[in-house]
């Protein structure tokens, strides 16, 4: 029998491995870093609300901040981390969070070089997925224990945090990373891990990840695992699940030709190749919005159906039928045919 | 034994269609560890074959000694106690099941079984602890809550087990899970690949398979290798030696759907609608999934349609299929589509021929 090699945790996720350890290492978010570094010196911290798209360093900043404030010794006692996958219903807010918030902390038992200010931090990651009830239950808790506890909310959509909570916090927006900073980071990781990445693959990688550094690094790691240490642009595309441009081109060409059977053939092929319909939709969206040879009216017509289809896919509708519907509508828009539903 | 099972490749070296993918998988586990995997692609493309070959590559022949178990799982959900019956297929190294069998209680099943597995790790020959593999089928049919709890479980127990997820449409798997797995797309084999596999099987069985027949079987299978091999075997049972222009039987439900499509196109009336309903019920009671009936029906109807009607019809097919997923009784929506089609078609006929 073939012996299974022992499992070591050598296969650590690179995302964890290269997570910034200090607030000042967080890339590209200059304003945030500046304010927070200040905080670190004075030890005076308001409630925080970090928001911005995924992979921009929100969680990293929060964790690094907590680590720098308390150091490894006190970290466990002073910091509570909860994210969306933990149970965070109203009961947890009433019991776990409240209990933790209520614990008094000793004053200035500074350990080593860490400032150790006299309060605890509760980090609520992915706070936008908390129910409104749970958020409401937090309002009072935040105020009552504000002497000994600071909250740090992290979310993608600030509009999903109820106003009373948001107004109690200092808000920090994290912006998507630009291409330059992205390539610097990726190059750094490649160097550390001994990976050959040519410039074409590099630009594909930063294009595919769209400002999300976590996604870029995960992609890189998967590619490295599958294809070894020399990675080409095609490898990146196949790992990231992005649909190659040629396929979308062929779909658009078929739609522009005005022949329904041709479009149906392309759709059948796409589904047989196993490309996820949701991915096709989002890439089609990008192309249509940016295209210069499509009139605004046509764009509106195409995008409207893409939006409806996206909803239908989330409801669990069949990919083939939905994609066919999008294509036939796109075809209609390109050739300025009457809408399918116009007769009713 | 059916040829489909008899000639299923057992090792990654022997696969015939996804040679590249197989090689990559081999590289992946060469270092002894593997991340969570998500296989997605249409049915009959070879996802399951690759997974089984992968397990065999990891654990050796022992992974193929499987036992089928049907046992009730006692699960504590809050303050209630549930008993969920579930069938699992397991070897010493892996457990395989379809969590969606548990219906709306799928969430508890996933957690409970993974916990149970985490408790009993497999013992390795060299005495070090390894991990078990949990193969989950049809993850796209899992409820949202179950997928969210799966995400947490994946992180928590990642030292004790690896998940291999298998699904048809990656769109229905939430982003959080997809981003935690290595995604592997398995495309349907091309017509040429199917023909090659059939020729391979024919050679092993000492049969003469004419190219023309092989081509037609492959074409009819809609790039589904399993379907192709099954109908190849059916052809063999029917008539051997093969002749070049031997008829390839479509499966009976497909013929039935073609019949329904003919009925609809020849007459559009409430009476005909009533008859069609009876036939649709017949199909449903034979456990043909409603969305597959609708898809097939659409494709059949499309063949007979004028191109200006196609866009309209396909829009309504998409519309009613979406409704079907939201609703409870599939027959309503199938029938609504048929009725809609009849009205569109009748209107068209009146407009053109008066």
XYZ file of C-alpha atoms in Angstrom:
698
model
C 0.000 0.000 0.000
C 1.176 3.438 -0.796
C 2.014 5.280 2.358
C 0.315 8.591 2.746
C 2.879 11.163 3.687
C 2.417 12.658 7.138
C 0.519 15.859 7.248
C 2.446 18.823 8.393
C 0.991 22.235 8.423
C 3.686 23.257 5.999
C 0.943 23.949 3.538
C -0.010 27.069 5.393
C -2.199 29.424 3.466
C -0.085 32.157 1.988
C -2.778 34.651 2.768
C -2.150 33.988 6.442
C 1.580 33.749 6.020
C 1.908 37.141 4.358
C -0.702 38.953 6.381
C 0.797 42.264 7.537
C 1.935 41.962 11.132
C 2.017 45.666 11.868
C -0.357 48.472 11.043
C 2.319 50.330 9.129
C 2.824 47.351 6.818
C -0.699 47.559 5.468
C -0.398 48.536 1.841
C -1.940 51.537 0.159
C -4.348 52.688 2.898
C -2.265 55.728 3.860
C -4.849 57.839 5.712
C -6.019 54.910 7.783
C -2.494 53.899 8.649
C -1.529 57.428 9.634
C -4.460 57.904 12.002
C -4.068 54.517 13.561
C -0.333 54.887 14.101
C -1.153 58.005 16.029
C -3.589 56.034 18.109
C -0.936 53.479 18.854
C 1.313 56.123 20.374
C -1.310 57.781 22.520
C -3.226 54.625 23.354
C -6.458 56.465 22.809
C -8.896 54.678 20.562
C -12.429 55.473 19.430
C -14.876 52.799 18.285
C -13.869 51.851 14.781
C -15.767 51.041 11.619
C -13.746 49.714 8.695
C -15.471 49.363 5.375
C -14.445 48.679 1.810
C -14.295 45.917 -0.809
C -12.873 42.483 0.063
C -9.127 41.926 0.131
C -8.138 45.507 0.900
C -6.723 44.883 4.362
C -9.552 45.571 6.793
C -9.220 42.452 8.872
C -5.448 42.602 8.671
C -5.455 46.152 9.995
C -7.779 45.300 12.858
C -5.773 42.256 13.896
C -2.442 44.042 13.566
C -3.770 46.919 15.624
C -4.921 44.594 18.378
C -1.620 42.758 18.384
C 0.381 45.933 18.531
C -1.702 47.315 21.346
C -1.603 44.325 23.621
C 1.185 42.025 22.546
C 1.012 38.242 22.626
C 0.598 37.910 26.388
C -2.484 39.979 26.908
C -4.024 39.396 23.487
C -6.236 36.494 24.520
C -7.601 38.308 27.526
C -8.212 41.617 25.849
C -9.438 40.808 22.364
C -12.597 39.027 21.240
C -12.894 38.168 17.555
C -16.189 37.129 16.063
C -16.892 36.653 12.381
C -19.943 35.805 10.348
C -19.427 32.083 10.576
C -19.718 32.187 14.354
C -23.202 32.210 15.658
C -24.023 35.867 16.044
C -27.712 35.966 16.642
C -29.257 38.241 19.183
C -28.570 35.725 21.959
C -24.851 35.919 21.451
C -24.969 39.685 21.572
C -26.941 39.528 24.786
C -24.703 37.014 26.484
C -21.244 36.488 25.041
C -20.510 39.984 23.815
C -22.105 41.648 26.793
C -20.247 39.449 29.270
C -16.952 40.079 27.599
C -17.599 43.785 27.363
C -18.462 43.975 31.054
C -15.179 42.539 32.342
C -13.161 45.214 34.048
C -9.519 45.556 33.119
C -6.595 46.325 35.353
C -4.883 49.618 34.743
C -1.571 49.899 32.939
C -0.099 46.505 33.630
C 1.996 47.136 30.602
C 3.841 44.090 29.405
C 7.118 44.828 27.680
C 6.985 47.369 24.885
C 3.281 47.295 24.277
C 1.124 50.253 25.225
C -1.639 48.098 26.714
C -4.275 50.773 27.137
C -6.899 50.034 29.791
C -9.640 48.680 27.573
C -10.571 45.582 25.601
C -11.315 45.304 21.920
C -14.178 43.378 20.353
C -13.656 42.789 16.648
C -16.823 42.013 14.734
C -15.771 40.856 11.312
C -18.283 40.849 8.442
C -20.619 42.933 10.556
C -22.939 43.617 7.640
C -24.235 40.084 7.882
C -25.488 40.649 11.423
C -29.216 40.950 11.748
C -30.697 44.320 12.439
C -31.977 43.089 15.793
C -28.528 42.035 16.839
C -27.123 45.379 15.776
C -29.788 47.201 17.735
C -29.008 45.157 20.807
C -25.422 46.342 20.564
C -26.257 50.046 20.807
C -26.708 50.181 24.522
C -23.866 47.788 25.220
C -21.486 50.009 23.309
C -22.301 53.010 25.420
C -22.564 51.350 28.792
C -19.185 49.759 28.631
C -17.401 52.336 26.544
C -14.965 52.954 29.396
C -13.539 49.462 29.260
C -14.379 48.251 25.762
C -13.862 49.406 22.203
C -15.675 47.892 19.274
C -14.251 47.437 15.844
C -16.773 46.688 13.106
C -15.572 45.395 9.768
C -17.866 45.251 6.786
C -18.076 45.493 3.010
C -21.176 47.643 2.785
C -21.400 50.484 5.254
C -25.049 50.977 4.314
C -25.927 47.699 5.977
C -24.754 48.903 9.365
C -27.606 50.644 11.093
C -27.185 54.381 11.449
C -27.041 54.506 15.284
C -24.081 52.128 15.302
C -22.285 53.863 12.463
C -22.606 57.251 14.125
C -20.908 55.961 17.250
C -17.788 54.966 15.348
C -14.893 56.607 13.590
C -15.278 55.471 9.991
C -12.408 54.403 7.797
C -12.835 53.622 4.135
C -10.468 51.122 2.543
C -9.988 51.622 -1.166
C -9.327 48.919 -3.740
C -5.628 48.437 -4.386
C -4.236 49.873 -7.588
C -2.307 47.793 -10.038
C 1.088 49.098 -9.083
C 0.872 48.239 -5.403
C -0.679 44.917 -6.287
C 2.188 43.874 -8.541
C 4.734 44.916 -5.926
C 3.073 42.679 -3.361
C 2.699 39.763 -5.718
C 6.301 40.051 -6.763
C 7.321 39.995 -3.130
C 5.377 36.791 -2.488
C 6.781 35.184 -5.636
C 10.275 35.997 -4.529
C 9.749 34.546 -1.068
C 8.190 31.364 -2.427
C 10.554 30.973 -5.360
C 7.985 31.252 -8.113
C 8.605 32.247 -11.711
C 5.942 34.586 -12.971
C 6.400 36.399 -16.252
C 5.086 39.895 -16.749
C 2.113 38.731 -18.799
C 0.979 36.387 -16.046
C 1.548 39.129 -13.515
C -0.729 41.555 -15.288
C -3.346 38.838 -15.823
C -3.249 38.086 -12.141
C -3.781 41.657 -11.092
C -6.515 42.097 -13.714
C -8.330 38.944 -12.646
C -8.302 39.850 -8.989
C -9.634 43.364 -9.512
C -7.998 45.084 -6.544
C -8.523 42.172 -4.167
C -5.118 41.202 -2.839
C -6.386 38.157 -0.978
C -7.857 36.758 -4.140
C -4.641 37.383 -6.018
C -2.554 35.549 -3.447
C -4.978 32.620 -3.144
C -4.957 32.327 -6.911
C -1.206 32.352 -6.989
C -1.008 29.643 -4.373
C -3.499 27.387 -6.149
C -1.649 27.847 -9.404
C 1.633 27.029 -7.726
C 0.161 23.895 -6.217
C -1.236 22.668 -9.504
C 1.355 23.715 -12.021
C 4.581 23.888 -10.077
C 6.820 26.872 -9.709
C 6.656 28.240 -13.228
C 3.285 29.796 -13.920
C 1.910 31.151 -17.156
C -0.951 33.490 -17.845
C -3.214 30.630 -18.965
C -2.615 28.785 -15.717
C -3.758 31.809 -13.769
C -6.928 32.025 -15.823
C -7.785 28.370 -15.383
C -7.247 28.461 -11.611
C -9.117 31.675 -10.992
C -12.281 30.379 -12.630
C -12.387 33.323 -15.002
C -13.816 32.544 -18.402
C -11.308 33.093 -21.218
C -12.006 36.166 -23.333
C -12.316 34.168 -26.560
C -15.442 32.458 -25.279
C -17.157 35.727 -24.481
C -16.071 37.099 -27.821
C -17.617 34.156 -29.613
C -20.847 34.720 -27.696
C -20.921 38.384 -28.650
C -20.117 37.634 -32.272
C -22.943 35.113 -32.380
C -25.319 37.662 -30.861
C -24.264 40.357 -33.307
C -24.803 38.025 -36.246
C -28.496 37.953 -35.389
C -28.775 34.208 -35.889
C -30.462 32.588 -32.969
C -29.228 29.087 -33.732
C -25.662 30.259 -33.663
C -26.140 31.846 -30.249
C -27.840 28.716 -28.978
C -24.885 26.667 -30.168
C -22.426 28.867 -28.317
C -24.486 28.730 -25.120
C -24.763 24.946 -25.301
C -21.022 24.787 -25.702
C -20.354 27.117 -22.762
C -22.514 25.020 -20.463
C -20.882 21.801 -21.667
C -17.477 23.285 -20.950
C -18.673 23.821 -17.404
C -18.191 27.560 -17.118
C -20.325 29.006 -14.334
C -23.116 31.178 -15.724
C -22.732 33.771 -12.987
C -19.140 34.318 -14.037
C -20.156 34.713 -17.683
C -22.719 37.290 -16.665
C -20.304 39.406 -14.683
C -17.726 39.364 -17.464
C -20.371 40.101 -20.083
C -21.440 43.004 -17.929
C -17.918 44.439 -17.896
C -17.597 44.129 -21.651
C -20.981 45.635 -22.441
C -20.570 48.592 -20.092
C -17.187 49.518 -21.537
C -17.989 48.835 -25.187
C -17.981 51.906 -27.420
C -19.848 50.377 -30.361
C -23.059 49.758 -28.441
C -25.611 52.533 -28.023
C -26.817 53.522 -24.588
C -30.268 52.214 -25.298
C -28.908 48.824 -26.307
C -26.737 48.750 -23.218
C -29.684 49.482 -20.987
C -31.677 46.722 -22.568
C -28.884 44.162 -22.217
C -27.978 45.103 -18.665
C -31.555 45.018 -17.471
C -31.844 41.393 -18.466
C -28.449 40.555 -16.974
C -29.648 41.895 -13.647
C -32.862 39.881 -13.753
C -30.962 36.771 -14.708
C -28.496 37.205 -11.899
C -31.374 37.197 -9.450
C -32.865 34.135 -11.097
C -29.549 32.284 -10.839
C -29.327 33.067 -7.151
C -32.815 31.644 -6.761
C -31.465 28.449 -8.243
C -32.753 28.636 -11.802
C -31.193 26.540 -14.534
C -27.976 27.924 -16.017
C -28.594 26.885 -19.603
C -32.040 28.431 -19.860
C -31.004 31.644 -18.155
C -27.911 32.091 -20.245
C -29.883 31.389 -23.381
C -32.384 34.026 -22.335
C -29.613 36.588 -21.804
C -28.090 35.782 -25.176
C -31.371 35.989 -27.020
C -32.090 39.329 -25.392
C -28.612 40.591 -26.236
C -29.146 39.425 -29.787
C -32.431 41.286 -29.901
C -30.783 44.431 -28.590
C -27.920 44.303 -31.088
C -30.230 43.830 -34.035
C -32.849 46.232 -32.668
C -35.560 43.619 -32.753
C -38.782 44.009 -30.810
C -38.709 42.906 -27.191
C -39.844 39.342 -26.548
C -42.567 40.453 -24.236
C -43.813 43.348 -26.357
C -46.935 41.558 -27.524
C -48.369 41.431 -24.033
C -21.326 -5.399 -15.104
C -22.165 -2.411 -17.199
C -19.429 -1.157 -19.456
C -19.659 2.237 -17.852
C -18.470 0.748 -14.573
C -16.291 -1.954 -16.028
C -14.107 0.448 -17.978
C -14.078 3.281 -15.515
C -10.418 4.265 -15.113
C -9.220 3.551 -11.604
C -6.001 5.453 -11.508
C -5.022 8.922 -12.547
C -2.584 7.479 -15.078
C -5.271 5.621 -16.960
C -7.814 8.351 -17.538
C -8.457 9.014 -21.181
C -10.251 12.323 -21.337
C -8.977 14.708 -18.708
C -5.350 13.784 -19.010
C -4.058 17.233 -18.128
C -6.281 17.647 -15.115
C -5.285 14.212 -13.879
C -1.629 15.095 -14.183
C -2.176 18.296 -12.248
C -4.008 16.452 -9.523
C -1.094 14.092 -9.281
C 1.297 16.985 -8.845
C -1.022 18.430 -6.273
C -0.945 15.469 -3.939
C 2.648 14.565 -4.642
C 3.703 16.651 -1.670
C 1.369 14.649 0.520
C -1.102 17.333 1.314
C -4.024 18.706 -0.573
C -6.278 21.686 -0.130
C -10.051 21.467 -0.180
C -11.192 20.809 -3.710
C -14.258 21.836 -5.648
C -14.992 19.946 -8.851
C -17.604 21.445 -11.109
C -18.845 20.626 -14.567
C -21.775 19.098 -16.431
C -22.907 15.571 -15.634
C -21.200 12.711 -17.389
C -18.006 14.698 -17.730
C -15.982 12.517 -15.375
C -15.937 14.417 -12.093
C -16.656 11.368 -10.008
C -14.180 9.207 -11.883
C -11.437 11.734 -11.253
C -12.324 11.974 -7.576
C -12.236 8.215 -7.100
C -8.952 7.959 -8.980
C -7.568 10.736 -6.831
C -8.559 8.933 -3.633
C -6.974 5.791 -4.908
C -3.807 7.691 -5.715
C -3.730 9.113 -2.209
C -4.554 6.037 -0.182
C -3.861 3.100 -2.429
C -6.217 0.236 -3.139
C -7.812 0.484 0.303
C -9.837 3.456 -0.828
C -11.818 1.216 -3.139
C -13.042 -1.124 -0.439
C -16.214 0.702 0.305
C -19.219 -0.164 2.368
C -22.629 1.339 2.070
C -24.236 2.304 5.311
C -27.629 3.644 6.082
C -27.829 4.824 9.617
C -29.770 7.374 11.574
C -27.705 10.280 12.832
C -28.726 11.745 16.151
C -28.258 15.440 16.025
C -28.843 18.035 18.666
C -30.193 21.172 17.136
C -30.553 23.810 19.797
C -32.803 22.161 22.362
C -34.437 19.696 19.997
C -33.154 16.285 19.135
C -33.390 15.180 15.543
C -32.896 11.857 13.909
C -31.819 12.011 10.322
C -31.530 8.961 8.113
C -28.675 9.147 5.728
C -26.889 6.797 3.400
C -23.138 7.074 3.308
C -20.535 5.265 1.267
C -17.297 4.944 3.143
C -13.924 3.306 3.193
C -11.274 3.503 5.875
C -10.097 6.747 4.434
C -13.064 8.551 3.094
C -16.769 9.090 3.525
C -19.017 10.044 0.682
C -22.599 11.219 0.787
C -25.078 13.679 -0.641
C -25.976 16.080 2.141
C -28.928 17.368 0.184
C -30.664 14.029 0.829
C -31.404 15.302 4.298
C -33.603 18.040 2.867
C -33.932 21.135 4.976
C -31.966 19.572 7.805
C -28.834 19.350 5.685
C -27.106 21.906 7.857
C -26.959 19.634 10.897
C -25.874 16.634 8.896
C -22.850 18.370 7.489
C -21.664 19.522 10.881
C -22.379 16.275 12.680
C -20.722 13.952 10.203
C -17.672 16.110 9.872
C -17.346 16.251 13.638
C -17.666 12.510 13.880
C -14.976 12.068 11.265
C -12.685 14.502 12.942
C -12.857 12.370 16.063
C -11.594 9.227 14.369
C -8.606 9.954 12.233
C -7.180 7.200 10.085
C -4.008 5.560 11.270
C -1.199 5.652 8.833
C 1.276 2.836 8.347
C 4.061 5.092 9.407
C 2.123 5.889 12.561
C 1.586 9.545 11.859
C -1.800 11.072 11.775
C -3.207 11.836 8.390
C -6.515 13.197 7.378
C -9.721 11.734 6.099
C -11.457 12.880 3.004
C -15.096 13.792 2.909
C -16.682 13.719 -0.509
C -19.844 15.765 -0.742
C -21.998 15.339 -3.818
C -24.441 17.872 -5.173
C -23.223 20.762 -3.059
C -25.116 23.070 -5.382
C -28.335 21.671 -3.945
C -27.343 22.524 -0.386
C -29.333 25.242 1.305
C -27.716 28.614 1.917
C -27.545 28.042 5.675
C -25.858 24.712 5.195
C -23.313 26.283 2.884
C -22.583 28.980 5.415
C -22.098 26.495 8.221
C -19.938 24.407 5.938
C -17.657 27.368 5.538
C -17.014 27.539 9.264
C -16.625 23.793 9.574
C -14.089 23.760 6.764
C -11.811 26.046 8.713
C -12.358 24.501 12.095
C -11.639 20.908 11.187
C -9.167 21.434 8.395
C -6.453 19.603 10.314
C -8.506 16.420 10.471
C -10.229 16.237 7.149
C -10.238 17.540 3.633
C -13.374 18.175 1.700
C -13.896 17.281 -1.909
C -16.995 18.983 -3.186
C -18.668 17.991 -6.382
C -21.379 19.903 -8.178
C -22.857 20.703 -11.546
C -23.133 24.432 -11.418
C -20.605 26.511 -9.569
C -22.991 29.472 -9.658
C -25.051 27.929 -6.908
C -22.145 27.517 -4.513
C -21.543 30.601 -2.424
C -18.437 32.660 -3.051
C -17.121 32.060 0.466
C -16.857 28.336 -0.172
C -15.509 28.691 -3.665
C -12.734 30.949 -2.442
C -11.702 28.428 0.196
C -11.308 25.600 -2.277
C -9.125 24.912 -5.206
C -11.632 25.060 -8.042
C -11.281 22.502 -10.762
C -13.451 22.798 -13.835
C -14.199 19.550 -15.588
C -15.469 20.207 -19.072
C -17.617 17.713 -20.929
C -15.561 15.499 -23.243
C -15.629 16.483 -26.886
C -17.248 14.302 -29.515
C -13.862 13.027 -30.661
C -12.886 12.065 -27.130
C -16.111 10.153 -26.689
C -15.524 8.298 -29.917
C -11.999 7.456 -28.797
C -13.242 6.067 -25.494
C -15.896 3.989 -27.253
C -13.310 2.578 -29.652
C -11.157 1.723 -26.653
C -14.028 -0.143 -25.010
C -14.882 -1.882 -28.276
C -11.310 -3.080 -28.608
C -11.327 -4.473 -25.091
C -14.615 -6.256 -25.771
C -13.372 -7.497 -29.140
C -16.056 -5.705 -31.102
C -15.978 -3.983 -34.449
C -17.395 -0.502 -34.036
C -17.944 1.380 -37.314
C -16.867 5.015 -37.125
C -20.191 6.282 -38.463
C -22.157 4.621 -35.704
C -19.721 5.768 -33.042
C -20.024 9.315 -34.335
C -23.789 9.234 -34.168
C -23.863 7.806 -30.666
C -21.458 10.511 -29.531
C -23.549 13.200 -31.166
C -26.768 11.992 -29.563
C -25.178 11.833 -26.143
C -24.812 15.628 -25.973
C -21.199 15.289 -24.854
C -22.159 13.081 -21.952
C -19.734 10.180 -21.775
C -21.871 8.073 -19.485
C -24.904 8.423 -21.728
C -22.771 7.551 -24.731
C -21.412 4.365 -23.189
C -24.846 3.295 -22.019
C -26.384 3.730 -25.429
C -23.379 2.040 -27.011
C -24.056 -0.994 -24.859
C -27.762 -0.785 -25.666
C -26.903 -0.841 -29.365
C -24.770 -3.904 -28.802
C -27.572 -5.750 -27.067
C -29.916 -4.808 -29.875
C -27.853 -5.862 -32.845
C -24.395 -7.274 -33.325
C -22.379 -7.186 -35.576
C -22.988 -3.464 -35.876
C -23.988 -1.976 -39.155
C -22.921 1.464 -40.239
C -26.417 2.928 -40.293
C -27.905 1.132 -37.346
C -30.518 3.168 -35.473
C -29.390 4.589 -32.149
C -32.199 4.554 -29.670
C -32.678 7.683 -27.634
C -33.705 6.958 -24.058
C -37.419 6.449 -23.723
C -38.087 9.640 -21.789
C -36.398 11.631 -24.526
C -38.631 10.008 -27.119
C -41.597 10.768 -24.929
C -40.647 14.445 -24.706
C -40.260 14.554 -28.496
C -43.752 13.125 -28.723
C -45.078 15.824 -26.400
C -43.390 18.493 -28.505
C -45.074 17.084 -31.599
C -48.447 17.108 -29.872
C -48.036 20.735 -28.906
C -47.039 21.885 -32.357
C -49.795 20.014 -34.201
C -52.710 21.334 -32.200
C -53.182 24.196 -29.757
C -56.358 23.761 -27.787
C -57.472 23.272 -24.172
C -58.171 19.643 -24.986
C -54.628 19.085 -26.211
C -53.284 20.917 -23.184
C -55.177 18.453 -21.021
C -53.623 15.511 -22.834
C -50.170 17.011 -22.544
C -50.679 17.447 -18.836
C -51.298 13.721 -18.532
C -48.064 12.996 -20.335
C -46.091 15.430 -18.232
C -47.453 13.764 -15.112
C -46.311 10.463 -16.502
C -42.771 11.791 -16.875
C -42.748 13.369 -13.423
C -43.988 10.202 -11.765
C -41.080 8.382 -13.391
C -38.727 10.681 -11.500
C -37.463 12.712 -14.419
C -36.492 16.056 -12.862
C -38.839 18.820 -14.061
C -36.076 21.207 -15.137
C -34.636 18.511 -17.381
C -38.054 17.924 -18.936
C -38.444 21.634 -19.559
C -34.995 21.995 -21.069
C -35.482 19.053 -23.357
C -38.935 20.240 -24.343
C -37.540 23.651 -25.212
C -34.789 22.169 -27.359
C -37.315 19.961 -29.164
C -39.727 22.832 -29.753
C -36.918 25.081 -30.965
C -36.226 22.669 -33.769
C -39.686 23.157 -35.186
C -39.868 26.896 -34.741
C -39.540 29.857 -36.954
C -36.545 31.917 -35.895
C -38.541 35.007 -34.969
C -40.433 33.038 -32.352
C -37.376 31.472 -30.807
C -36.365 34.436 -28.727
C -39.776 34.817 -27.244
C -40.169 31.138 -26.446
C -36.778 30.849 -24.849
C -37.496 33.863 -22.685
C -40.646 32.250 -21.345
C -38.890 28.951 -20.782
C -36.317 30.731 -18.632
C -39.109 32.616 -16.877
C -41.149 29.556 -15.970
C -38.140 27.517 -14.975
C -37.173 30.263 -12.546
C -40.718 30.255 -11.174
C -40.527 26.496 -10.834
C -37.466 26.769 -8.603
C -39.257 29.205 -6.350
C -42.514 27.301 -6.254
C -43.535 23.919 -4.935
C -45.431 22.038 -7.626
C -43.468 21.630 -10.826
C -46.472 20.594 -12.915
C -48.065 24.054 -12.678
C -45.077 25.700 -14.222
C -44.512 23.070 -16.876
C -48.113 23.384 -17.904
C -47.966 27.167 -17.805
C -45.062 27.022 -20.219
C -46.928 24.719 -22.541
C -49.966 26.982 -22.449
C -47.821 30.025 -23.089
C -46.174 28.332 -26.009
C -49.516 27.346 -27.476
C -50.784 30.906 -27.283
C -47.640 32.332 -28.869
C -47.642 29.741 -31.607
C -51.346 30.105 -32.352
C -50.996 33.877 -32.559
C -48.127 33.440 -34.955
C -50.063 31.000 -37.114
C -53.065 33.302 -37.303
C -50.866 36.279 -38.146
C -49.084 34.473 -40.970
C -51.788 32.289 -42.472
C -54.909 34.135 -41.375
